[in-house]
GROMACS .gro file of N, CA, C and O in nm:
model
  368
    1UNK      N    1  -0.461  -2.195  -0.818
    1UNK     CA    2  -0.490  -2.297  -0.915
    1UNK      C    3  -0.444  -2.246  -1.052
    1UNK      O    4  -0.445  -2.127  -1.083
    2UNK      N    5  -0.408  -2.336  -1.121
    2UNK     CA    6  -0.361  -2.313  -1.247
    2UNK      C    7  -0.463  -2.352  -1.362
    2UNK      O    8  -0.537  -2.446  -1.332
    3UNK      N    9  -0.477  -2.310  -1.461
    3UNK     CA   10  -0.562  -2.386  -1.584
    3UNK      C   11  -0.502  -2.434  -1.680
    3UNK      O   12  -0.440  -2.355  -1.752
    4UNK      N   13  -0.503  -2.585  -1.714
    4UNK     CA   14  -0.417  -2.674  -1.836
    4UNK      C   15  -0.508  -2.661  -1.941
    4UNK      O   16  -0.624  -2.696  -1.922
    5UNK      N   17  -0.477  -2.623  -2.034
    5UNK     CA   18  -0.520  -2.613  -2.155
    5UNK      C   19  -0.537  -2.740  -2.221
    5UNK      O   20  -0.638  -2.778  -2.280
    6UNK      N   21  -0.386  -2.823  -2.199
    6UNK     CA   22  -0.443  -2.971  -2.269
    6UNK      C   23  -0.556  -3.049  -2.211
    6UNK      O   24  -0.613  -3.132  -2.281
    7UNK      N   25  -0.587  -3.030  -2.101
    7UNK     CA   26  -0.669  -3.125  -2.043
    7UNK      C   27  -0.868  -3.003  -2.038
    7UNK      O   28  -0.985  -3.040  -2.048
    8UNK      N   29  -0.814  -2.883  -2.021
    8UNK     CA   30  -0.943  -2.800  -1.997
    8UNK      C   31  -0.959  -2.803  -1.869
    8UNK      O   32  -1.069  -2.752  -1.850
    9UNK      N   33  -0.906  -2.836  -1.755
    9UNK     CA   34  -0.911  -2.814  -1.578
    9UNK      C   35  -0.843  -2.730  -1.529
    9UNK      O   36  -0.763  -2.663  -1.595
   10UNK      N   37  -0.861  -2.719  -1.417
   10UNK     CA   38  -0.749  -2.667  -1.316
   10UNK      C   39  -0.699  -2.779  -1.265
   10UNK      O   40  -0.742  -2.894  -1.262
   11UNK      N   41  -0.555  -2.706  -1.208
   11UNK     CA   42  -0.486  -2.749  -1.135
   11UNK      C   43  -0.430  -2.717  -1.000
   11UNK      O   44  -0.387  -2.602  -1.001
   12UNK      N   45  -0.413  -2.774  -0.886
   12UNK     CA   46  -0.343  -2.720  -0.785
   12UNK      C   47  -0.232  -2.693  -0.793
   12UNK      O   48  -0.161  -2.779  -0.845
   13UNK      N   49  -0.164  -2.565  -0.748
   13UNK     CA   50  -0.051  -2.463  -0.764
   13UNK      C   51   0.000  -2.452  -0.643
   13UNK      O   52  -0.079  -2.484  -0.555
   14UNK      N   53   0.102  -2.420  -0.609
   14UNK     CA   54   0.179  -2.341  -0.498
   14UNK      C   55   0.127  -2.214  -0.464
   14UNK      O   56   0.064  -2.165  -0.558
   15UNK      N   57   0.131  -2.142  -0.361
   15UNK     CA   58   0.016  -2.051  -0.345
   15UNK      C   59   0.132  -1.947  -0.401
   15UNK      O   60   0.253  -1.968  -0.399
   16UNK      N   61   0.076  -1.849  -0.443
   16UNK     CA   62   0.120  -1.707  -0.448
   16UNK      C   63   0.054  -1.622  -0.489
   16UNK      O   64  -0.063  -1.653  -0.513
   17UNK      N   65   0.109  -1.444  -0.520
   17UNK     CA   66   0.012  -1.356  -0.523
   17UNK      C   67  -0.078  -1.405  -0.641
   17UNK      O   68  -0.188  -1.447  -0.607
   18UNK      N   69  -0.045  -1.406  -0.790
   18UNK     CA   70  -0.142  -1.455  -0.907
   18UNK      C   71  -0.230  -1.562  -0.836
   18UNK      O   72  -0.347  -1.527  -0.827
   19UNK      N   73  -0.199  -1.689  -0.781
   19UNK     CA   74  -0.227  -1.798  -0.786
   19UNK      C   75  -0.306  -1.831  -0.616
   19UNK      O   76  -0.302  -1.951  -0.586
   20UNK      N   77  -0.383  -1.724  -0.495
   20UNK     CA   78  -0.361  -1.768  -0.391
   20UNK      C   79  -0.478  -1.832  -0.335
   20UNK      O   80  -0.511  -1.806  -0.219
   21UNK      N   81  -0.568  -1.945  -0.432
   21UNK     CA   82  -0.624  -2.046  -0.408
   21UNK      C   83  -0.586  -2.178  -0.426
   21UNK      O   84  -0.658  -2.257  -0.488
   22UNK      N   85  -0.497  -2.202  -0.386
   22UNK     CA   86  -0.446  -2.316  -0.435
   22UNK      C   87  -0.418  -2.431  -0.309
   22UNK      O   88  -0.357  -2.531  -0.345
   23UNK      N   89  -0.458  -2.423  -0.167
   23UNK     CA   90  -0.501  -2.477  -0.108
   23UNK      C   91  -0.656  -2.539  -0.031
   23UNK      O   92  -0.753  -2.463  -0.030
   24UNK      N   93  -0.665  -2.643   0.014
   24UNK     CA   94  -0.800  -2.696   0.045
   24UNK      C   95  -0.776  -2.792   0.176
   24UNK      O   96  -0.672  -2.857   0.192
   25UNK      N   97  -0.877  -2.792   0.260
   25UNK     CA   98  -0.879  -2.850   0.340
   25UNK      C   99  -1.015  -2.892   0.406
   25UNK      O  100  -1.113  -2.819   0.422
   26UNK      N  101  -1.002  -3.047   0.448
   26UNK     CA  102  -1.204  -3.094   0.499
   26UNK      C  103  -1.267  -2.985   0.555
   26UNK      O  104  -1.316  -2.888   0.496
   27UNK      N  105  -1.260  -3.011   0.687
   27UNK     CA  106  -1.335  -2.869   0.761
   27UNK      C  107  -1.242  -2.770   0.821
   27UNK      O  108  -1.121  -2.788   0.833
   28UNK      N  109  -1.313  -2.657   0.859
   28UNK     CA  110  -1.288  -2.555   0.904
   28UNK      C  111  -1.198  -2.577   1.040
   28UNK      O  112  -1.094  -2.515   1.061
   29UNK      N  113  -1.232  -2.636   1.094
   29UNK     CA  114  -1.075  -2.714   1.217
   29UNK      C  115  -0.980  -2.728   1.166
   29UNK      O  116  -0.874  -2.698   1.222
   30UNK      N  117  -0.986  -2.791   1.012
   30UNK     CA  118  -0.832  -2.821   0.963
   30UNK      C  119  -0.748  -2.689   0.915
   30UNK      O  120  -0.631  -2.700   0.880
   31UNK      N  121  -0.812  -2.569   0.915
   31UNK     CA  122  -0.756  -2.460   0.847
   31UNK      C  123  -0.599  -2.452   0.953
   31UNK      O  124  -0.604  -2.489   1.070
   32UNK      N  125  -0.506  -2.414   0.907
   32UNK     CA  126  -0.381  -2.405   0.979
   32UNK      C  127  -0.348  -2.279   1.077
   32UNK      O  128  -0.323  -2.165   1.040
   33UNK      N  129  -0.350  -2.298   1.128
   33UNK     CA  130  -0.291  -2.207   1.268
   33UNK      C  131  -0.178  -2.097   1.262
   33UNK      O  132  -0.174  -1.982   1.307
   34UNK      N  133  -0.062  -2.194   1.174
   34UNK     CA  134   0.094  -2.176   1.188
   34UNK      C  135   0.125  -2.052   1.070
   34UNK      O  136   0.049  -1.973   1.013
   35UNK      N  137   0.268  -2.075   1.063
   35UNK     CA  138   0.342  -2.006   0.989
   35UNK      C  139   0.276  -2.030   0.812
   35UNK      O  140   0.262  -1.936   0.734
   36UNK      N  141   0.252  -2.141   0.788
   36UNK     CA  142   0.213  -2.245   0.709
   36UNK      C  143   0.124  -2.164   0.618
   36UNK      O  144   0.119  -2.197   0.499
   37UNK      N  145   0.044  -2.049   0.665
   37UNK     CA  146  -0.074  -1.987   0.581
   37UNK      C  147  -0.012  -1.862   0.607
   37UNK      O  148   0.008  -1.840   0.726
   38UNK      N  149   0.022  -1.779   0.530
   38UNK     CA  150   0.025  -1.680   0.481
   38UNK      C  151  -0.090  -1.567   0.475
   38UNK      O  152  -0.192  -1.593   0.412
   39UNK      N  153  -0.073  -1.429   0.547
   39UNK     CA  154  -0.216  -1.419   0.534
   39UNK      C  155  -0.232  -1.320   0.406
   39UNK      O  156  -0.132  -1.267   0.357
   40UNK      N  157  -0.363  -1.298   0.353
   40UNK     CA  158  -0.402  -1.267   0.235
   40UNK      C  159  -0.399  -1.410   0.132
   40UNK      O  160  -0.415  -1.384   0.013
   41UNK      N  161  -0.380  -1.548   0.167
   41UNK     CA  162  -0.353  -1.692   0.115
   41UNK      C  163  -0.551  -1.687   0.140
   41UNK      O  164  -0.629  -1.631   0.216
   42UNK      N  165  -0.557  -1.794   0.014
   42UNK     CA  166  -0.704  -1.849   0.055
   42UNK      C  167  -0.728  -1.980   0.054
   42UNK      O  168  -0.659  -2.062  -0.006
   43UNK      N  169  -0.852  -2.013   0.139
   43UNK     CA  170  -0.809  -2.211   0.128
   43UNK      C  171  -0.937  -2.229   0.093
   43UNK      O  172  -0.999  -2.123   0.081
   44UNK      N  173  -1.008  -2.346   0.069
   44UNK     CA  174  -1.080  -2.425   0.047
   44UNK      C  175  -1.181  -2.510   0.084
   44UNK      O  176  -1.208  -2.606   0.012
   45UNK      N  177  -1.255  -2.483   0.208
   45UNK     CA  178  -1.323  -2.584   0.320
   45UNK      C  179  -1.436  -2.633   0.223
   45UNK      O  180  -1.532  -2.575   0.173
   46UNK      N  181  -1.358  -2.857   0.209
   46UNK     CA  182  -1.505  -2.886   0.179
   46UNK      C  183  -1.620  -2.879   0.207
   46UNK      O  184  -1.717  -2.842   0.142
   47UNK      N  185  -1.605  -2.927   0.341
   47UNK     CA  186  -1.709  -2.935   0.434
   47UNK      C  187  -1.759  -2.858   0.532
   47UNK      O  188  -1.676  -2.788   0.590
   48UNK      N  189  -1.902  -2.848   0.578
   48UNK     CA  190  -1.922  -2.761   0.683
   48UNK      C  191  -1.898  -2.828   0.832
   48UNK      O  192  -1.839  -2.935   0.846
   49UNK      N  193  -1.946  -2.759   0.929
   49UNK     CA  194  -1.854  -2.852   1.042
   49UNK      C  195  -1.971  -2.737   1.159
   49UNK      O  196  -2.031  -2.634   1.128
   50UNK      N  197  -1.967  -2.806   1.285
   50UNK     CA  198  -1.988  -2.747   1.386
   50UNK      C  199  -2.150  -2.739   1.446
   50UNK      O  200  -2.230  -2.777   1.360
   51UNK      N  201  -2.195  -2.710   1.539
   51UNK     CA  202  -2.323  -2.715   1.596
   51UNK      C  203  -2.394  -2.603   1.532
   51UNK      O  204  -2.338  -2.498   1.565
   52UNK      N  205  -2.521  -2.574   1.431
   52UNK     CA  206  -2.621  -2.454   1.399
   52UNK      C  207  -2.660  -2.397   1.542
   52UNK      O  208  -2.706  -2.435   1.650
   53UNK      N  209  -2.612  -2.284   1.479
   53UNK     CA  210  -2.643  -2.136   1.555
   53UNK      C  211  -2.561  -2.113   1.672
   53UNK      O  212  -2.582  -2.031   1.762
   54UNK      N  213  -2.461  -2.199   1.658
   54UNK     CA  214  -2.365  -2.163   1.781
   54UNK      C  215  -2.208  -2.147   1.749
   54UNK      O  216  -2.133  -2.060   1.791
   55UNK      N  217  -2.173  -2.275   1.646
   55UNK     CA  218  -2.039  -2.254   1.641
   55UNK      C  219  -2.052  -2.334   1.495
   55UNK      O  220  -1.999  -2.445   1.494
   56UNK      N  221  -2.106  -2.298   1.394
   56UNK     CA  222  -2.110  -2.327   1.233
   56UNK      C  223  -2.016  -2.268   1.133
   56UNK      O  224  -1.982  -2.150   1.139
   57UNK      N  225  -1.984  -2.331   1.064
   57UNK     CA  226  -1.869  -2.280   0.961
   57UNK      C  227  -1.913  -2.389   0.822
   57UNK      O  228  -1.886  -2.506   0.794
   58UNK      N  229  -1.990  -2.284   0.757
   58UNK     CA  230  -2.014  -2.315   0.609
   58UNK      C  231  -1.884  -2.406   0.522
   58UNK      O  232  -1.770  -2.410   0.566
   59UNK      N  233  -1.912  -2.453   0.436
   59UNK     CA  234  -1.775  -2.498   0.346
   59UNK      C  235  -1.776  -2.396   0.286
   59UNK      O  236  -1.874  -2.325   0.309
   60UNK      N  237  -1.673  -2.343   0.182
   60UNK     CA  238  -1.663  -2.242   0.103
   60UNK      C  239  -1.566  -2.188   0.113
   60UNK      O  240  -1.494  -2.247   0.193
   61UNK      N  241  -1.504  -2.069   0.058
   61UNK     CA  242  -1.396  -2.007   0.067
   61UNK      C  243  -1.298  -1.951   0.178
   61UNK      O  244  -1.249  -1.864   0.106
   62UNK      N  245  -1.238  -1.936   0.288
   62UNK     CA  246  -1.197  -1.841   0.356
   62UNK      C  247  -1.051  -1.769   0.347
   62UNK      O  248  -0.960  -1.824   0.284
   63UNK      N  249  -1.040  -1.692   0.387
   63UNK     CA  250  -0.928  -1.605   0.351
   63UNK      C  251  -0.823  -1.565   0.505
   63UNK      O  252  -0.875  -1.534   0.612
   64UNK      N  253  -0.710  -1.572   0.490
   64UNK     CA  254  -0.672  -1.557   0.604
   64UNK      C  255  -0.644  -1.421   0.618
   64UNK      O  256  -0.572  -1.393   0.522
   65UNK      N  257  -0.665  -1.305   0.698
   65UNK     CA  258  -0.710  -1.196   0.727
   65UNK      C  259  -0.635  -1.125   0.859
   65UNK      O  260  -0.657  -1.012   0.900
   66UNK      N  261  -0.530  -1.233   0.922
   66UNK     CA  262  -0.466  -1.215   1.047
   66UNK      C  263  -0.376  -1.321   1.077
   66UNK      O  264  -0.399  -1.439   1.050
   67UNK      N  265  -0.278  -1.279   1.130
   67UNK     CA  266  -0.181  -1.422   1.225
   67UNK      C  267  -0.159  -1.391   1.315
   67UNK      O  268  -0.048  -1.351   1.351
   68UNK      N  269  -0.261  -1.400   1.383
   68UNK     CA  270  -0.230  -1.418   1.574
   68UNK      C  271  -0.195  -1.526   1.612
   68UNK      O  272  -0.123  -1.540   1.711
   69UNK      N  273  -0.252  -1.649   1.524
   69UNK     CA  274  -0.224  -1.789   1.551
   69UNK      C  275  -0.281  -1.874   1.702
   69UNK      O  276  -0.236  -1.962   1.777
   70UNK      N  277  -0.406  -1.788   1.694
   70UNK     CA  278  -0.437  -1.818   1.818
   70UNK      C  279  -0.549  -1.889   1.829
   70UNK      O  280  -0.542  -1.993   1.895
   71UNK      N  281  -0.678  -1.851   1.770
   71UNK     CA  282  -0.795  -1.863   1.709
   71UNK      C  283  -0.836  -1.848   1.586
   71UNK      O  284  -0.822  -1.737   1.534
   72UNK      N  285  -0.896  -1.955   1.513
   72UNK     CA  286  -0.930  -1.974   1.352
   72UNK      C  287  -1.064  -1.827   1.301
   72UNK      O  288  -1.075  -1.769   1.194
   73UNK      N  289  -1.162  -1.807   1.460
   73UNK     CA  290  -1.260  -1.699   1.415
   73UNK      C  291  -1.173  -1.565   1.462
   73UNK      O  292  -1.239  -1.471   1.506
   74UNK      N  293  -1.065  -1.555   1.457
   74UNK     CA  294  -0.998  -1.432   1.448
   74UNK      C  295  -0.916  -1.449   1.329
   74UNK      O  296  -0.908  -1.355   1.250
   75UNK      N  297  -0.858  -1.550   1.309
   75UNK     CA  298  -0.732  -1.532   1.168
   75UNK      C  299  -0.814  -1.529   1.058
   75UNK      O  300  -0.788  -1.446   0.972
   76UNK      N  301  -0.904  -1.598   1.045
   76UNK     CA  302  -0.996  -1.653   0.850
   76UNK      C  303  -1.101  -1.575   0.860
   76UNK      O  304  -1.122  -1.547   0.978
   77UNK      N  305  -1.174  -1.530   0.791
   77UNK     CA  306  -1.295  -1.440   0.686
   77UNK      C  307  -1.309  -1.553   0.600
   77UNK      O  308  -1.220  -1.622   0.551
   78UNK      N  309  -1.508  -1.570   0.581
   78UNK     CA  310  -1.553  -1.667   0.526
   78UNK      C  311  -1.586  -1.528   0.417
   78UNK      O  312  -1.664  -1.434   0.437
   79UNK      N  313  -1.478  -1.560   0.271
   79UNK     CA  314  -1.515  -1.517   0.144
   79UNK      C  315  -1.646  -1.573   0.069
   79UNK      O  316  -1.673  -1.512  -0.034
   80UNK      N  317  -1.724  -1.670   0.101
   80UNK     CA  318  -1.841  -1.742   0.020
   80UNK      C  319  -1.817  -1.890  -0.026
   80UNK      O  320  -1.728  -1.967   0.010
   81UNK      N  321  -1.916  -1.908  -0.109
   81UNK     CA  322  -1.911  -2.057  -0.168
   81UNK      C  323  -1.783  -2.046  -0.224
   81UNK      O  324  -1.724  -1.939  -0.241
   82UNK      N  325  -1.730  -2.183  -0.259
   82UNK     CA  326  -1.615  -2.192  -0.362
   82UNK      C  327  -1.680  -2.222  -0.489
   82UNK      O  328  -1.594  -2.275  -0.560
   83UNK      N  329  -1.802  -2.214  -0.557
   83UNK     CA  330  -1.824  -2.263  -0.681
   83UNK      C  331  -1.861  -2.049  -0.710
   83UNK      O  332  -1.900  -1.993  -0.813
   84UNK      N  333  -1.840  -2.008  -0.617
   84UNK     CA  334  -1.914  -1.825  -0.677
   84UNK      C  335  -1.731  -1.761  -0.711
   84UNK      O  336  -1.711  -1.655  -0.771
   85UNK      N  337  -1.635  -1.837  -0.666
   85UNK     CA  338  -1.508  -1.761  -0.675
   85UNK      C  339  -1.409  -1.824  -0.751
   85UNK      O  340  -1.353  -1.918  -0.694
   86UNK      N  341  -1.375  -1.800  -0.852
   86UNK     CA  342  -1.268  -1.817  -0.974
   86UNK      C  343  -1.124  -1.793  -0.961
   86UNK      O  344  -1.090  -1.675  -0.958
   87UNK      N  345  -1.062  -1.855  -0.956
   87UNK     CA  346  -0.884  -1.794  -0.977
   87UNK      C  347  -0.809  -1.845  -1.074
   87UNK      O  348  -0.791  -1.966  -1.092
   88UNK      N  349  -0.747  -1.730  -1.158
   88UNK     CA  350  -0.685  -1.834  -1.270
   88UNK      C  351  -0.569  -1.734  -1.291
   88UNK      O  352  -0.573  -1.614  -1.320
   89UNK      N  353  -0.464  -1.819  -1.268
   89UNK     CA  354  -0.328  -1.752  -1.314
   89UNK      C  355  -0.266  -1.748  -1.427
   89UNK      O  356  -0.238  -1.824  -1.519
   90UNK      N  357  -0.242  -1.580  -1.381
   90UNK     CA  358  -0.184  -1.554  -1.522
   90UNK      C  359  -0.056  -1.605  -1.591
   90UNK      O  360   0.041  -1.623  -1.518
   91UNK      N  361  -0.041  -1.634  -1.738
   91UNK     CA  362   0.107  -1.674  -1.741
   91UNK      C  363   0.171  -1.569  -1.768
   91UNK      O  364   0.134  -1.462  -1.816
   92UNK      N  365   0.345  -1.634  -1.707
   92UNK     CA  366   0.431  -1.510  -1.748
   92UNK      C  367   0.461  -1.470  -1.860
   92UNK      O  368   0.531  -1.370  -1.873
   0.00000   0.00000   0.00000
């Protein structure tokens, strides 16, 4: 995410090393599988999703941590809420 000064927000960015929150997605199913996520990339889950105490996935931050591309609880690490984690890129 980027921060506009004229307006005082962020913005969504292209991911990269400064910038690698800059994707989001509903739930934790939608996180991507593919080539598509980059790992050390972080995304965005609005929503939580799944049955308590069996197969739950908080909304909040996760981080991709692996590309096996096989399974989402092997590739992503739940980093926390998204309102506890900040990213703001630097300019050049």
């Amino acid at each position: 995410m980027t921060y506009n000064a004229l307006t005082g927000g962020f913005a969504p960015s292209a991911p990269s090393a400064a910038a690698p929150l800059a994707r989001e997605v509903g739930t934790y199913a939608d996180l991507p599988l593919n080539g598509s996520a980059p790992v050390g990339s972080m995304w965005r889950v609005l929503a939580g999703s799944g049955v308590p105490l069996y197969n739950r996935h908080s909304p909040g931050v996760y981080v991709r941590s692996s590309a096996g591309n096989v399974h989402r609880d092997m590739d992503y690490t739940y980093a926390g809420k998204a309102a506890q984690i900040i990213v703001i890129k630097e300019g050049a």
